Tab-separated table of C-alpha atoms in Angstrom:
chain	number	residue	atom	x	y	z
G	22	MET	CA	-0.332	-0.101	0.186
G	23	ALA	CA	1.230	3.689	-0.776
G	24	LEU	CA	1.574	5.990	1.686
G	25	ALA	CA	2.481	8.897	0.242
G	26	GLN	CA	0.598	11.706	-2.032
G	27	PRO	CA	1.895	14.232	-4.692
G	28	ASP	CA	3.242	17.695	-3.057
G	29	PRO	CA	2.237	20.380	-5.156
G	30	ALA	CA	4.985	21.739	-4.193
G	31	ALA	CA	7.442	19.929	-5.224
G	32	PRO	CA	9.711	21.342	-7.645
G	33	VAL	CA	9.664	20.200	-11.121
G	34	ARG	CA	12.993	18.081	-12.086
G	35	GLU	CA	14.669	18.298	-14.900
G	36	PRO	CA	15.235	15.062	-17.383
G	37	ALA	CA	18.573	13.451	-17.298
G	38	ALA	CA	20.891	15.069	-19.982
G	39	GLY	CA	20.011	13.305	-23.649
G	40	ARG	CA	17.446	12.150	-22.125
G	41	PRO	CA	13.904	13.298	-23.374
G	42	ALA	CA	10.681	13.823	-21.059
G	43	ALA	CA	8.648	10.946	-20.294
G	44	ARG	CA	5.523	11.423	-20.509
G	45	ARG	CA	3.907	9.970	-18.366
G	46	GLY	CA	0.440	8.481	-17.676
G	47	ALA	CA	-2.267	9.531	-15.767
G	48	LEU	CA	-2.650	6.654	-13.026
G	49	ALA	CA	-2.076	8.047	-9.889
G	50	VAL	CA	1.089	8.918	-8.252
G	51	THR	CA	0.275	6.426	-5.122
G	52	ALA	CA	-0.895	4.123	-7.781
G	53	CYS	CA	2.198	3.649	-9.180
G	54	MET	CA	4.136	3.229	-6.257
G	55	GLU	CA	2.712	0.308	-5.530
G	56	THR	CA	3.047	-1.767	-8.869
G	57	LEU	CA	6.415	-0.282	-8.161
G	58	GLN	CA	6.465	-2.120	-5.088
G	59	VAL	CA	5.689	-5.207	-6.474
G	60	GLY	CA	8.154	-5.597	-9.242
G	61	TYR	CA	10.846	-5.725	-6.836
G	62	LEU	CA	9.316	-7.877	-4.252
G	63	HIS	CA	8.358	-9.881	-7.378
G	64	ALA	CA	12.093	-9.412	-8.856
G	65	VAL	CA	13.071	-10.624	-4.982
G	66	ALA	CA	10.802	-13.869	-5.231
G	67	ALA	CA	12.237	-14.358	-8.162
G	68	ALA	CA	16.095	-14.262	-7.299
G	69	ALA	CA	15.664	-15.970	-4.401
G	70	GLY	CA	13.787	-19.425	-5.260
G	71	CYS	CA	10.516	-18.800	-3.485
G	72	SER	CA	6.595	-19.107	-5.342
G	73	LEU	CA	4.048	-15.737	-4.345
G	74	ALA	CA	0.097	-15.622	-3.686
G	75	GLN	CA	-1.824	-12.888	-3.469
G	76	PRO	CA	-3.899	-13.645	-1.448
G	77	PHE	CA	-8.122	-12.419	-2.578
G	78	PRO	CA	-10.012	-10.764	-0.221
G	79	ASP	CA	-6.423	-9.461	0.941
G	80	TYR	CA	-7.533	-9.392	4.202
G	81	GLY	CA	-4.662	-7.137	5.437
G	82	ILE	CA	-1.855	-9.158	3.815
G	83	ASP	CA	-0.744	-8.178	0.943
G	84	TRP	CA	1.231	-11.732	-0.463
G	85	HIS	CA	2.220	-14.917	1.133
G	86	LEU	CA	5.873	-16.142	0.480
G	87	SER	CA	6.836	-20.082	-0.013
G	88	HIS	CA	10.399	-21.649	0.078
G	89	SER	CA	10.915	-25.205	-0.655
G	90	THR	CA	14.171	-26.324	0.213
G	91	PRO	CA	15.833	-29.719	1.550
G	92	GLY	CA	17.383	-27.764	4.242
G	93	HIS	CA	14.144	-27.212	6.539
G	94	THR	CA	13.520	-28.597	8.943
G	95	VAL	CA	10.034	-27.804	10.147
G	96	ASP	CA	8.867	-29.346	6.774
G	97	ASP	CA	9.984	-28.914	3.376
G	98	GLU	CA	8.117	-25.615	2.275
G	99	VAL	CA	8.160	-23.193	4.422
G	100	THR	CA	5.515	-19.813	3.745
G	101	ILE	CA	5.641	-16.317	5.813
G	102	LYS	CA	3.431	-13.275	4.970
G	103	VAL	CA	4.054	-10.137	3.510
G	104	GLN	CA	2.284	-6.676	4.231
G	105	LEU	CA	4.217	-3.751	1.836
G	106	LYS	CA	4.064	-0.436	1.747
G	107	CYS	CA	5.576	2.584	0.165
G	108	THR	CA	6.649	6.063	0.426
G	109	TYR	CA	8.470	8.936	-0.671
G	110	GLN	CA	7.356	10.733	3.177
G	111	LEU	CA	10.769	10.193	4.119
G	112	ALA	CA	14.172	8.704	3.640
G	113	ALA	CA	15.829	6.383	5.970
G	114	ARG	CA	18.370	9.232	7.149
G	115	THR	CA	22.378	9.509	7.115
G	116	ALA	CA	24.362	9.880	9.512
G	117	ARG	CA	27.781	11.732	9.791
G	118	PHE	CA	29.950	11.261	6.798
G	119	GLY	CA	26.773	9.540	4.463
G	120	THR	CA	26.767	6.174	5.787
G	121	PRO	CA	22.548	4.937	6.629
G	122	ALA	CA	20.789	6.070	9.931
G	123	ALA	CA	20.286	2.218	12.390
G	124	THR	CA	16.534	3.070	12.382
G	125	PHE	CA	13.676	5.158	10.395
G	126	PRO	CA	10.043	6.029	11.957
G	127	PHE	CA	7.422	3.331	9.623
G	128	THR	CA	4.257	4.908	10.588
G	129	LEU	CA	0.751	2.260	10.526
G	130	ASP	CA	-2.545	2.224	11.850
G	131	ASN	CA	-3.004	0.795	14.776
G	132	ASP	CA	-5.785	-2.657	13.318
G	133	HIS	CA	-3.116	-2.936	10.874
G	134	LEU	CA	-0.509	-2.996	13.811
G	135	ALA	CA	-1.926	-4.603	14.852
G	136	LYS	CA	-2.300	-7.281	12.901
G	137	LEU	CA	1.312	-7.598	11.396
G	138	ALA	CA	2.086	-7.688	15.904
G	139	ARG	CA	0.192	-10.071	17.137
G	140	THR	CA	1.785	-13.482	18.241
G	141	PRO	CA	2.183	-16.477	19.153
G	142	VAL	CA	1.233	-17.023	14.902
G	143	SER	CA	1.486	-20.439	12.790
G	144	VAL	CA	2.924	-18.218	10.241
G	145	HIS	CA	5.036	-15.670	10.643
G	146	LYS	CA	4.350	-11.856	8.637
G	147	ILE	CA	6.810	-9.206	7.825
G	148	LEU	CA	7.138	-6.013	6.517
G	149	VAL	CA	8.117	-4.692	4.088
G	150	VAL	CA	8.348	-0.743	3.564
G	151	MET	CA	10.182	0.444	0.667
G	152	VAL	CA	11.583	3.907	0.332
G	153	VAL	CA	11.713	5.896	-3.417
G	154	PRO	CA	12.545	8.994	-4.260
G	155	ARG	CA	10.251	12.514	-4.462
G	156	SER	CA	10.182	11.979	-9.090
G	157	GLN	CA	8.875	8.900	-11.095
G	158	ASP	CA	11.764	10.311	-13.241
G	159	ASP	CA	13.807	9.193	-10.379
G	160	TRP	CA	12.755	5.949	-9.765
G	161	LEU	CA	14.236	3.912	-12.498
G	162	ARG	CA	17.236	4.215	-14.922
G	163	GLY	CA	17.683	1.206	-18.079
G	164	GLY	CA	21.212	0.058	-19.813
G	165	HIS	CA	22.227	-2.820	-21.727
G	166	ASP	CA	23.589	-4.783	-19.161
G	167	ARG	CA	20.852	-3.721	-15.610
G	168	LEU	CA	17.648	-1.985	-14.438
G	169	GLU	CA	18.363	0.140	-11.444
G	170	LEU	CA	14.808	0.038	-9.158
G	171	ARG	CA	15.311	2.801	-6.874
G	172	HIS	CA	16.067	3.130	-4.175
G	173	CYS	CA	14.848	0.260	-1.516
G	174	CYS	CA	13.011	-2.494	0.840
G	175	TYR	CA	13.857	-3.041	3.755
G	176	TRP	CA	11.980	-5.731	6.359
G	177	THR	CA	11.460	-6.064	9.665
G	178	ASN	CA	9.440	-8.662	12.147
G	179	LEU	CA	7.022	-7.157	14.527
G	180	ALA	CA	5.374	-9.205	16.043
G	181	GLY	CA	4.611	-8.278	19.673
G	182	HIS	CA	5.046	-4.719	19.052
G	183	PRO	CA	2.950	-2.860	21.951
G	184	VAL	CA	0.670	-0.339	20.027
G	185	THR	CA	0.724	2.975	21.454
G	186	GLY	CA	-1.387	5.275	19.134
G	187	ARG	CA	-3.858	6.371	20.197
G	188	ARG	CA	-5.090	6.029	16.571
G	189	ARG	CA	-1.902	5.045	14.795
G	190	THR	CA	1.360	4.113	16.106
G	191	THR	CA	5.711	4.632	14.947
G	192	VAL	CA	7.883	1.999	14.040
G	193	ARG	CA	11.720	1.917	13.611
G	194	ILE	CA	12.227	-0.159	10.436
G	195	PRO	CA	16.410	-1.080	11.048
G	196	THR	CA	18.616	0.066	7.383
G	197	SER	CA	19.972	-3.416	8.430
G	198	HIS	CA	17.182	-5.633	7.029
G	199	VAL	CA	17.366	-4.632	2.991
G	200	PHE	CA	15.548	-6.442	1.686
G	201	ASP	CA	17.004	-8.291	-1.031
G	202	ASP	CA	17.199	-12.262	-1.933
G	203	HIS	CA	19.730	-12.926	0.255
G	204	ALA	CA	18.052	-11.693	3.206
G	205	LEU	CA	15.041	-13.622	2.349
G	206	CYS	CA	16.479	-16.581	1.861
G	207	GLU	CA	17.894	-16.075	5.427
G	208	ILE	CA	13.944	-15.518	6.703
G	209	MET	CA	13.084	-18.406	4.383
G	210	THR	CA	16.219	-20.218	6.578
G	211	ARG	CA	14.762	-18.997	9.908
G	212	VAL	CA	11.438	-19.943	9.932
G	213	GLY	CA	12.046	-23.199	7.696
G	214	ALA	CA	14.062	-23.998	11.135
G	215	GLY	CA	11.694	-23.512	13.522
G	216	GLY	CA	12.359	-19.773	14.094
G	217	ARG	CA	11.435	-15.942	13.362
G	218	PRO	CA	12.109	-14.066	10.529
């Protein structure tokens, strides 16, 4: 789910040198953000060798990811539930010398947090937050040998997290938890051994 709204006061970005301005469709930016984060999730799942399923209706969880390998001890295939969020309203703040801050704040509705924080569970849940540049012109860069997608997704397990706000609660997302194929394989290995993500 995308949370940012277009900022009419944001400066208009010029296209990269030598590139004409892209004539983007009229789809709402938030809908585009949702599509971008799903594309990121699909790429990570493909590289990690995971299958994806989208529950319908979603009941507050966007995706189920399953991972099968002979190394799992609790079952031959393990599954986690993933809730996606996307924002450009914040950035993983940088400390001195350009190193990432240890965490960044992200606010969730209390009902949603309660669902993600429930414990114990039979199927573990993680929250994946994508931080994108404010301008769509900066989301992707294509080349002959790669497609770069900016910025990044971060994940966290909120099991047991308290609800503290009246309607919404701010949680801290660790920047050390970059959500990529290696992180997803490690999450599945821990769950496959009977542990938590």
